[in-house]
PDB file of C-alpha atoms in Angstrom:
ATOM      1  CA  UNK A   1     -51.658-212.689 129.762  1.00  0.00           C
ATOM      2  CA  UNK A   2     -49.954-209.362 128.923  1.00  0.00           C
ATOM      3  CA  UNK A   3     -52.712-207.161 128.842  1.00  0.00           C
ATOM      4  CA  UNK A   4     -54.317-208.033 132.156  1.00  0.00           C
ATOM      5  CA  UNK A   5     -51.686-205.719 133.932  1.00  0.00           C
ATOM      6  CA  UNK A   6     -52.210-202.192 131.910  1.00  0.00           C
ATOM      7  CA  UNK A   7     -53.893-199.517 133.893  1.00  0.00           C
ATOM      8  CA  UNK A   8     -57.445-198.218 133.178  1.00  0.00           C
ATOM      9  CA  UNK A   9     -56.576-195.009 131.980  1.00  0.00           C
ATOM     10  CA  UNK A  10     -54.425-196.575 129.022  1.00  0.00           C
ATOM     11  CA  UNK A  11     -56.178-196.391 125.899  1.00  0.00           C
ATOM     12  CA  UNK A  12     -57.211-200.217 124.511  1.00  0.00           C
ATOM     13  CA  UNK A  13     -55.405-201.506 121.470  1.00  0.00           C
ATOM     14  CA  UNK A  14     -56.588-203.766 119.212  1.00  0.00           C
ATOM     15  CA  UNK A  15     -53.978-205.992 117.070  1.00  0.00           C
ATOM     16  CA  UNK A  16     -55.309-205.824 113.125  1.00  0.00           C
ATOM     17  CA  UNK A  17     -52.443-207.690 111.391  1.00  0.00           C
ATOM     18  CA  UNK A  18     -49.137-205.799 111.879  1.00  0.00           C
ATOM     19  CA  UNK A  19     -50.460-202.608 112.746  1.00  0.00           C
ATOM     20  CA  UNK A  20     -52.823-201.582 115.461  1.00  0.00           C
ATOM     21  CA  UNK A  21     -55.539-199.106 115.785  1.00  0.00           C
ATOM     22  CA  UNK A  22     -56.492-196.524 119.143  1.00  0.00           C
ATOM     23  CA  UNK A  23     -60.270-197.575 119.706  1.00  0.00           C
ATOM     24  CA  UNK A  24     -60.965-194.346 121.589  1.00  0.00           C
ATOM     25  CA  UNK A  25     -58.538-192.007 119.748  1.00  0.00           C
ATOM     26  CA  UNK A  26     -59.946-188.589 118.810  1.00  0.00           C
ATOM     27  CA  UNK A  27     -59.135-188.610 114.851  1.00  0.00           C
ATOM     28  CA  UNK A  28     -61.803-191.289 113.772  1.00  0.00           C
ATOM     29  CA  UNK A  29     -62.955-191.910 110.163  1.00  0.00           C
ATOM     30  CA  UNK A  30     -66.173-190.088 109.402  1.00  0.00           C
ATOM     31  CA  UNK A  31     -67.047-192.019 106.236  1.00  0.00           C
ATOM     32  CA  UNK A  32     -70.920-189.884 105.811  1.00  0.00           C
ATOM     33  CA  UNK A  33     -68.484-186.177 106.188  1.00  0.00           C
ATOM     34  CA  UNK A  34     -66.361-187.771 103.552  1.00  0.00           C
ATOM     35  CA  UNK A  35     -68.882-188.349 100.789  1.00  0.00           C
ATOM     36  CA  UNK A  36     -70.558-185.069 102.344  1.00  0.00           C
ATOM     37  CA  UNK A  37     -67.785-183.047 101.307  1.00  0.00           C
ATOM     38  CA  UNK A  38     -67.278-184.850  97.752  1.00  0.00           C
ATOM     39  CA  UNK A  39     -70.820-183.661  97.486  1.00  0.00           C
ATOM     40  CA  UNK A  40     -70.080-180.042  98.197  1.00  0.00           C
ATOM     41  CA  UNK A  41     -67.364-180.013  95.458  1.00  0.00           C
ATOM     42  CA  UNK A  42     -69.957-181.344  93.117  1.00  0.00           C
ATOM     43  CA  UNK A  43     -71.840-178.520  94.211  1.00  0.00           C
ATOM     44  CA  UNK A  44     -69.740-176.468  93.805  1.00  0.00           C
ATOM     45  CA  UNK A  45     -68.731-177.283  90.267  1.00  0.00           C
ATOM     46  CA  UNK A  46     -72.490-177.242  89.313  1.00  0.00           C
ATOM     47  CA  UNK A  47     -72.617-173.927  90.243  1.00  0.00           C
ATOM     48  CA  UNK A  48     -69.933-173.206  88.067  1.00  0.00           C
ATOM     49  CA  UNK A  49     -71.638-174.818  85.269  1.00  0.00           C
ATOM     50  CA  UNK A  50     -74.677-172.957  86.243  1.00  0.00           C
ATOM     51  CA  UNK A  51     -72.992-169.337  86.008  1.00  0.00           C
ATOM     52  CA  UNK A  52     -70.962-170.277  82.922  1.00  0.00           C
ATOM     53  CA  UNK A  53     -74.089-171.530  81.045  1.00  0.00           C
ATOM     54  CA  UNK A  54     -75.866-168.336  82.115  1.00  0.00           C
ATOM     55  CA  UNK A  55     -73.049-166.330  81.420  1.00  0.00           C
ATOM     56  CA  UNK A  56     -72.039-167.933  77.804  1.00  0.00           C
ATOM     57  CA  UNK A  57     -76.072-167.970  76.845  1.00  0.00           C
ATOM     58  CA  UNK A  58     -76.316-164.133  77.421  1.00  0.00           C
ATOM     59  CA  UNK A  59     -73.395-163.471  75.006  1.00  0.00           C
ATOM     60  CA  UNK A  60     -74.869-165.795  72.574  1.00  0.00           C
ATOM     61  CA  UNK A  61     -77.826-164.680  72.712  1.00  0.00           C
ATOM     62  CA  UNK A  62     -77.378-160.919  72.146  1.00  0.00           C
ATOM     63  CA  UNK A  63     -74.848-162.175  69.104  1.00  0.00           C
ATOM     64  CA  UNK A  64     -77.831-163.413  67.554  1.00  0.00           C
ATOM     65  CA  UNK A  65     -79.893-160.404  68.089  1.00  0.00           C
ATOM     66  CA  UNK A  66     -77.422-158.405  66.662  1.00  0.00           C
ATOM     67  CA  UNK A  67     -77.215-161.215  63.677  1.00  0.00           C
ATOM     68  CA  UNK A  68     -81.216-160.910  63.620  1.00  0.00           C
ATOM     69  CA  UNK A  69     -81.432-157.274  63.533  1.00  0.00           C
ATOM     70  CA  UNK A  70     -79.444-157.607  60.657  1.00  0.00           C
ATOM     71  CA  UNK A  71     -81.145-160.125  58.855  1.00  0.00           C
ATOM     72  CA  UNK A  72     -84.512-157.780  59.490  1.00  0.00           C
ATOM     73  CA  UNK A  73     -83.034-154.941  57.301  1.00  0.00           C
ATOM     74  CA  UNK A  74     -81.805-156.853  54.309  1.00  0.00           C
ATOM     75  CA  UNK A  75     -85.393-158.434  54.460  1.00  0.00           C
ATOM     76  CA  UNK A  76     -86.470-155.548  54.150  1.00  0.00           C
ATOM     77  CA  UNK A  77     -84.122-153.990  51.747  1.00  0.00           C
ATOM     78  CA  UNK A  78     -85.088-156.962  49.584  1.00  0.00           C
ATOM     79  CA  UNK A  79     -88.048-156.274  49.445  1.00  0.00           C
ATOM     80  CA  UNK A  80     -88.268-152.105  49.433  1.00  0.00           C
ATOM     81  CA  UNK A  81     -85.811-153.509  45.750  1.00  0.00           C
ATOM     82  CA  UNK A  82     -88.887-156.092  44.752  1.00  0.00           C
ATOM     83  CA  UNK A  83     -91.334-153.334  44.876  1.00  0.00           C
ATOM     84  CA  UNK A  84     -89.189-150.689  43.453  1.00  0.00           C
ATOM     85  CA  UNK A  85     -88.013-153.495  40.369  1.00  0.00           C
ATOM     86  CA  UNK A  86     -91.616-154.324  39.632  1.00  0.00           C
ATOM     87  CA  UNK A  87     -92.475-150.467  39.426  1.00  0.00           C
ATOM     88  CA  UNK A  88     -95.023-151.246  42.589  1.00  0.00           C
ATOM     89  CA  UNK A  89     -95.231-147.797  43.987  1.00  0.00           C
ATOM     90  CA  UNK A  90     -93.419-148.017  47.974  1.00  0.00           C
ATOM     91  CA  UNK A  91     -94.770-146.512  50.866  1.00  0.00           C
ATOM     92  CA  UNK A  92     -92.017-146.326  53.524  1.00  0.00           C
ATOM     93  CA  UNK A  93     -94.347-146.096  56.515  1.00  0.00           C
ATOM     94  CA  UNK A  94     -95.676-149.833  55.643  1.00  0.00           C
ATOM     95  CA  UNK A  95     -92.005-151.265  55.898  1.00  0.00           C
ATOM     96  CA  UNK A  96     -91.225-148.958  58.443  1.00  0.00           C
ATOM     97  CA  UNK A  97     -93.891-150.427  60.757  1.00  0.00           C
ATOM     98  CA  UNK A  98     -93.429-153.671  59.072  1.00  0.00           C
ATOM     99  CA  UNK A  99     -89.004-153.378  60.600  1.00  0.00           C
ATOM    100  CA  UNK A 100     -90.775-152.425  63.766  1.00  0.00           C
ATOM    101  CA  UNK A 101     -92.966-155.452  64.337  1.00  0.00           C
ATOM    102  CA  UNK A 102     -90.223-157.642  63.677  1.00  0.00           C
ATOM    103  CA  UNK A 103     -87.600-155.716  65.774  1.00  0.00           C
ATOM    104  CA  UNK A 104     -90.095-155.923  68.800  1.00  0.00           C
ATOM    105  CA  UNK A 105     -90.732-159.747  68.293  1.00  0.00           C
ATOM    106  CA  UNK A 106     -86.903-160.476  68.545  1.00  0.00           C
ATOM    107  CA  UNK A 107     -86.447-157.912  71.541  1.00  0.00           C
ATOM    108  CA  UNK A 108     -89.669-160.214  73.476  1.00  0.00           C
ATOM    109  CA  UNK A 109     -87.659-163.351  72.073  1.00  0.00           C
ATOM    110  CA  UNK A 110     -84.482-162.241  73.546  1.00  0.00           C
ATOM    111  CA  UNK A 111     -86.295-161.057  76.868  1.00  0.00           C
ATOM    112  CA  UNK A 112     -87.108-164.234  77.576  1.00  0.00           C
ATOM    113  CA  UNK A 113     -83.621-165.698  76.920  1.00  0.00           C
ATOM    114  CA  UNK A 114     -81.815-163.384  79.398  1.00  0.00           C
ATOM    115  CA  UNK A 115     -84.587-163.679  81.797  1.00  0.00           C
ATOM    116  CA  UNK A 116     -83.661-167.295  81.931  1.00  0.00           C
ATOM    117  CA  UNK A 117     -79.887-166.641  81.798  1.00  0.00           C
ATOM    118  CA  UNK A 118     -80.173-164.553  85.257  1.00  0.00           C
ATOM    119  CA  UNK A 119     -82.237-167.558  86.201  1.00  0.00           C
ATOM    120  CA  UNK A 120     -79.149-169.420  85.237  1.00  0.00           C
ATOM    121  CA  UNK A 121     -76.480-167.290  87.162  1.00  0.00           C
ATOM    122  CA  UNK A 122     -78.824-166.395  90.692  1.00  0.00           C
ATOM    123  CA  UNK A 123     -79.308-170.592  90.898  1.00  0.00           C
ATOM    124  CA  UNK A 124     -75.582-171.251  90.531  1.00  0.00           C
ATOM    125  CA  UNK A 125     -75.225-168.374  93.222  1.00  0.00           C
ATOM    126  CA  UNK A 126     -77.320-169.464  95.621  1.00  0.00           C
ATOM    127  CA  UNK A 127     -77.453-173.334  94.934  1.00  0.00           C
ATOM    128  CA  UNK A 128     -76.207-174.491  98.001  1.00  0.00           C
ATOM    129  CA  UNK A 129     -79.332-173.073 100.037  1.00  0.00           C
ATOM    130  CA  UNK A 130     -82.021-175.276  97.738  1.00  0.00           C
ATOM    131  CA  UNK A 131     -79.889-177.321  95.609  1.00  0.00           C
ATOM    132  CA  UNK A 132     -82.483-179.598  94.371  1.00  0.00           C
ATOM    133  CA  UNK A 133     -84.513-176.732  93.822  1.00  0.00           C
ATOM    134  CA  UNK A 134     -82.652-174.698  92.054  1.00  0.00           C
ATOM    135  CA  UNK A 135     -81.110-177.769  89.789  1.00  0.00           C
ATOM    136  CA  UNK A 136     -84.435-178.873  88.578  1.00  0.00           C
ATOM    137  CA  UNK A 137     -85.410-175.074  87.813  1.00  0.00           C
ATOM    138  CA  UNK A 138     -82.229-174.720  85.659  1.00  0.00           C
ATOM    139  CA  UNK A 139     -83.067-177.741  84.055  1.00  0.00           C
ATOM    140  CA  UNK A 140     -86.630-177.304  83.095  1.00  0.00           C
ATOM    141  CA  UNK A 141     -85.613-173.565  81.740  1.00  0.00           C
ATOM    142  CA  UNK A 142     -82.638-175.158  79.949  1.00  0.00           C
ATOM    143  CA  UNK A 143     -85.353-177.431  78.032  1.00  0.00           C
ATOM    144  CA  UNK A 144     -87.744-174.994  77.322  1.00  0.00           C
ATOM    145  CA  UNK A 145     -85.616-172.313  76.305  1.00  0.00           C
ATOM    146  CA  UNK A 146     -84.085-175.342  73.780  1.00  0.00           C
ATOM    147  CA  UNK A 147     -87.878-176.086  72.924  1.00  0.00           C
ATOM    148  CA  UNK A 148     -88.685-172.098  72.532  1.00  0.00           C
ATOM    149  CA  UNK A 149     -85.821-171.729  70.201  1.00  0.00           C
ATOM    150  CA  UNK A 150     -86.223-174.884  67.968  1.00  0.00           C
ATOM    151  CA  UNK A 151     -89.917-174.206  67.516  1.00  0.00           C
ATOM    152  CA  UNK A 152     -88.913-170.530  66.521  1.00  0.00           C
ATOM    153  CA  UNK A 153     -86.553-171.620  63.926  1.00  0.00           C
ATOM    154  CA  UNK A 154     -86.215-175.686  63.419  1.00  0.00           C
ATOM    155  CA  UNK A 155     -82.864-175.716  62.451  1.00  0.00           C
ATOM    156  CA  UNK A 156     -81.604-174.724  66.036  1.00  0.00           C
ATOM    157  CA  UNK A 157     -82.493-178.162  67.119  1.00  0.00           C
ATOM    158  CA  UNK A 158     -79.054-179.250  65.558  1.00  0.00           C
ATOM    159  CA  UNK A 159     -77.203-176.400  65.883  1.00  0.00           C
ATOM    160  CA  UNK A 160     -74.805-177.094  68.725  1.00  0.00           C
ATOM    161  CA  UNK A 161     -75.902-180.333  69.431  1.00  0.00           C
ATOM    162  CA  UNK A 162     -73.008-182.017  70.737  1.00  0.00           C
ATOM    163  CA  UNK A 163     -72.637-178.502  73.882  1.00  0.00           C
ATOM    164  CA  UNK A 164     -76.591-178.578  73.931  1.00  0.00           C
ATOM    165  CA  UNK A 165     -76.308-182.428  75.317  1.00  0.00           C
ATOM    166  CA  UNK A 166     -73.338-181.686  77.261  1.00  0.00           C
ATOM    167  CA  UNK A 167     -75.091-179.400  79.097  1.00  0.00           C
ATOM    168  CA  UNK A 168     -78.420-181.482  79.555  1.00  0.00           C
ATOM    169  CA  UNK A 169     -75.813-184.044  80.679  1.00  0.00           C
ATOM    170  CA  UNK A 170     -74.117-181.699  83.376  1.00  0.00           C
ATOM    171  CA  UNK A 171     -77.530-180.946  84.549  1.00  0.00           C
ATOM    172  CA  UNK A 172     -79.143-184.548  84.664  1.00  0.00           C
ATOM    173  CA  UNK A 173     -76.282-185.338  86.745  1.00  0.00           C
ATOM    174  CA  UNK A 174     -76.589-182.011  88.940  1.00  0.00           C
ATOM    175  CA  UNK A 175     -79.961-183.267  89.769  1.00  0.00           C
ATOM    176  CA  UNK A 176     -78.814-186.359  90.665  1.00  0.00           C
ATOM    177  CA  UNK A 177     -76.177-184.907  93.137  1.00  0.00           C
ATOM    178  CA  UNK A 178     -78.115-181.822  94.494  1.00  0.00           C
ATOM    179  CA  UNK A 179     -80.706-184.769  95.430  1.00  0.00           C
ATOM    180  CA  UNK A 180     -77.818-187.213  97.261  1.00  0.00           C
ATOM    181  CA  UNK A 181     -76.487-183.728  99.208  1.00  0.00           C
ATOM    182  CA  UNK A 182     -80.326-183.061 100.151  1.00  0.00           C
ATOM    183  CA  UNK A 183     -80.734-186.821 101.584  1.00  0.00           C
ATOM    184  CA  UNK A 184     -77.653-186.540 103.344  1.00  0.00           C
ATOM    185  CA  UNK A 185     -77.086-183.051 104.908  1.00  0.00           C
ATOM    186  CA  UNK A 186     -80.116-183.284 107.413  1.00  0.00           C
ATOM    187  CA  UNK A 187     -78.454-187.177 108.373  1.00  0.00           C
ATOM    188  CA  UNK A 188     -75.137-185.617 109.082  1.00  0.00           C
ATOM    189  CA  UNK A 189     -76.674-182.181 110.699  1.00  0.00           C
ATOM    190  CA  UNK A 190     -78.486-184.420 113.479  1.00  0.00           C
ATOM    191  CA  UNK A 191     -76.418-186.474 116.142  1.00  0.00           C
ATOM    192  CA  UNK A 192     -77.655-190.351 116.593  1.00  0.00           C
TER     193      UNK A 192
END
């Protein structure tokens, strides 16, 4: 036999096919790292999805206060021209307070919104300390804020649909891989 004569100190080899492998060579396959780190890039592109979504919901959201500010005055206008057409004699003060009510109501409205788009942005910034945390919170915001605003006007329950599920999609799936990097990280942290 050929291998009976090697000296103790060699390192073994072990014949696989044509090639051979170093049993106690120092670059080994770490197939948990591997997956670990696949992980962190899918962390790290939810929390790009996170700021993004936070980011793009602030901009839309102060577009349509702006577009609802609007819409408040020519309500209003339309109806100062009602009164004034059916020779109804207009006090100012009553649509006055009337544009004030209304104003207020969207400003609460929108309140809410950008509280839940900083919500949005501080998760993505800090998702890798609480992932599944932080994931489920940005999910259960995204929902209700979708509920909030359908129930406010009905019609927003179709209005960007096909983002709306895109989004819902992203996040389902965030869930799903802030959980895996939660059940792994302590398994790869400790040494067996």
């Amino acid at each position: 036999m050929a291998g009976c004569n090697r000296s103790p100190d060699a390192p073994r080899q072990v014949q696989v096919f044509e090639g051979s492998i170093d049993i106690h060579s120092q670059t080994t396959l770490n197939w948990p790292h591997l997956g670990q780190s696949a992980r962190s890039i899918n962390l790290a592109f939810l929390q790009v999805i996170l700021i993004t979504t936070g980011l793009c919901s602030i901009v839309l959201h102060s577009y349509e206060y702006y577009k609802a500010i609007q819409a408040i005055d020519r309500m209003i206008a339309i109806d100062i021209q009602e009164a004034e057409n059916t020779l109804r004699s207009v006090d100012p003060e009553i649509f006055l307070r009337t544009r004030q009510t209304m104003v207020k109501m969207a400003q609460l409205i929108l309140t809410e919104f950008f509280l839940m788009s900083l919500v949005l942005i501080f998760s993505g910034l800090f998702i890798a300390r609480a992932p599944v945390c932080l994931t489920v919170l940005s999910l259960i915001l995204y929902i209700s804020s979708w509920s909030i605003s359908t129930m406010i006007d009905p019609a927003a329950l179709v209005q960007g649909l096909i983002i709306k599920l895109m989004i819902l999609v992203c996040l389902f799936r965030a869930v799903s891989t802030a959980c895996e990097y939660a059940y792994v990280q302590p398994r790869i942290s400790t040494p067996t």
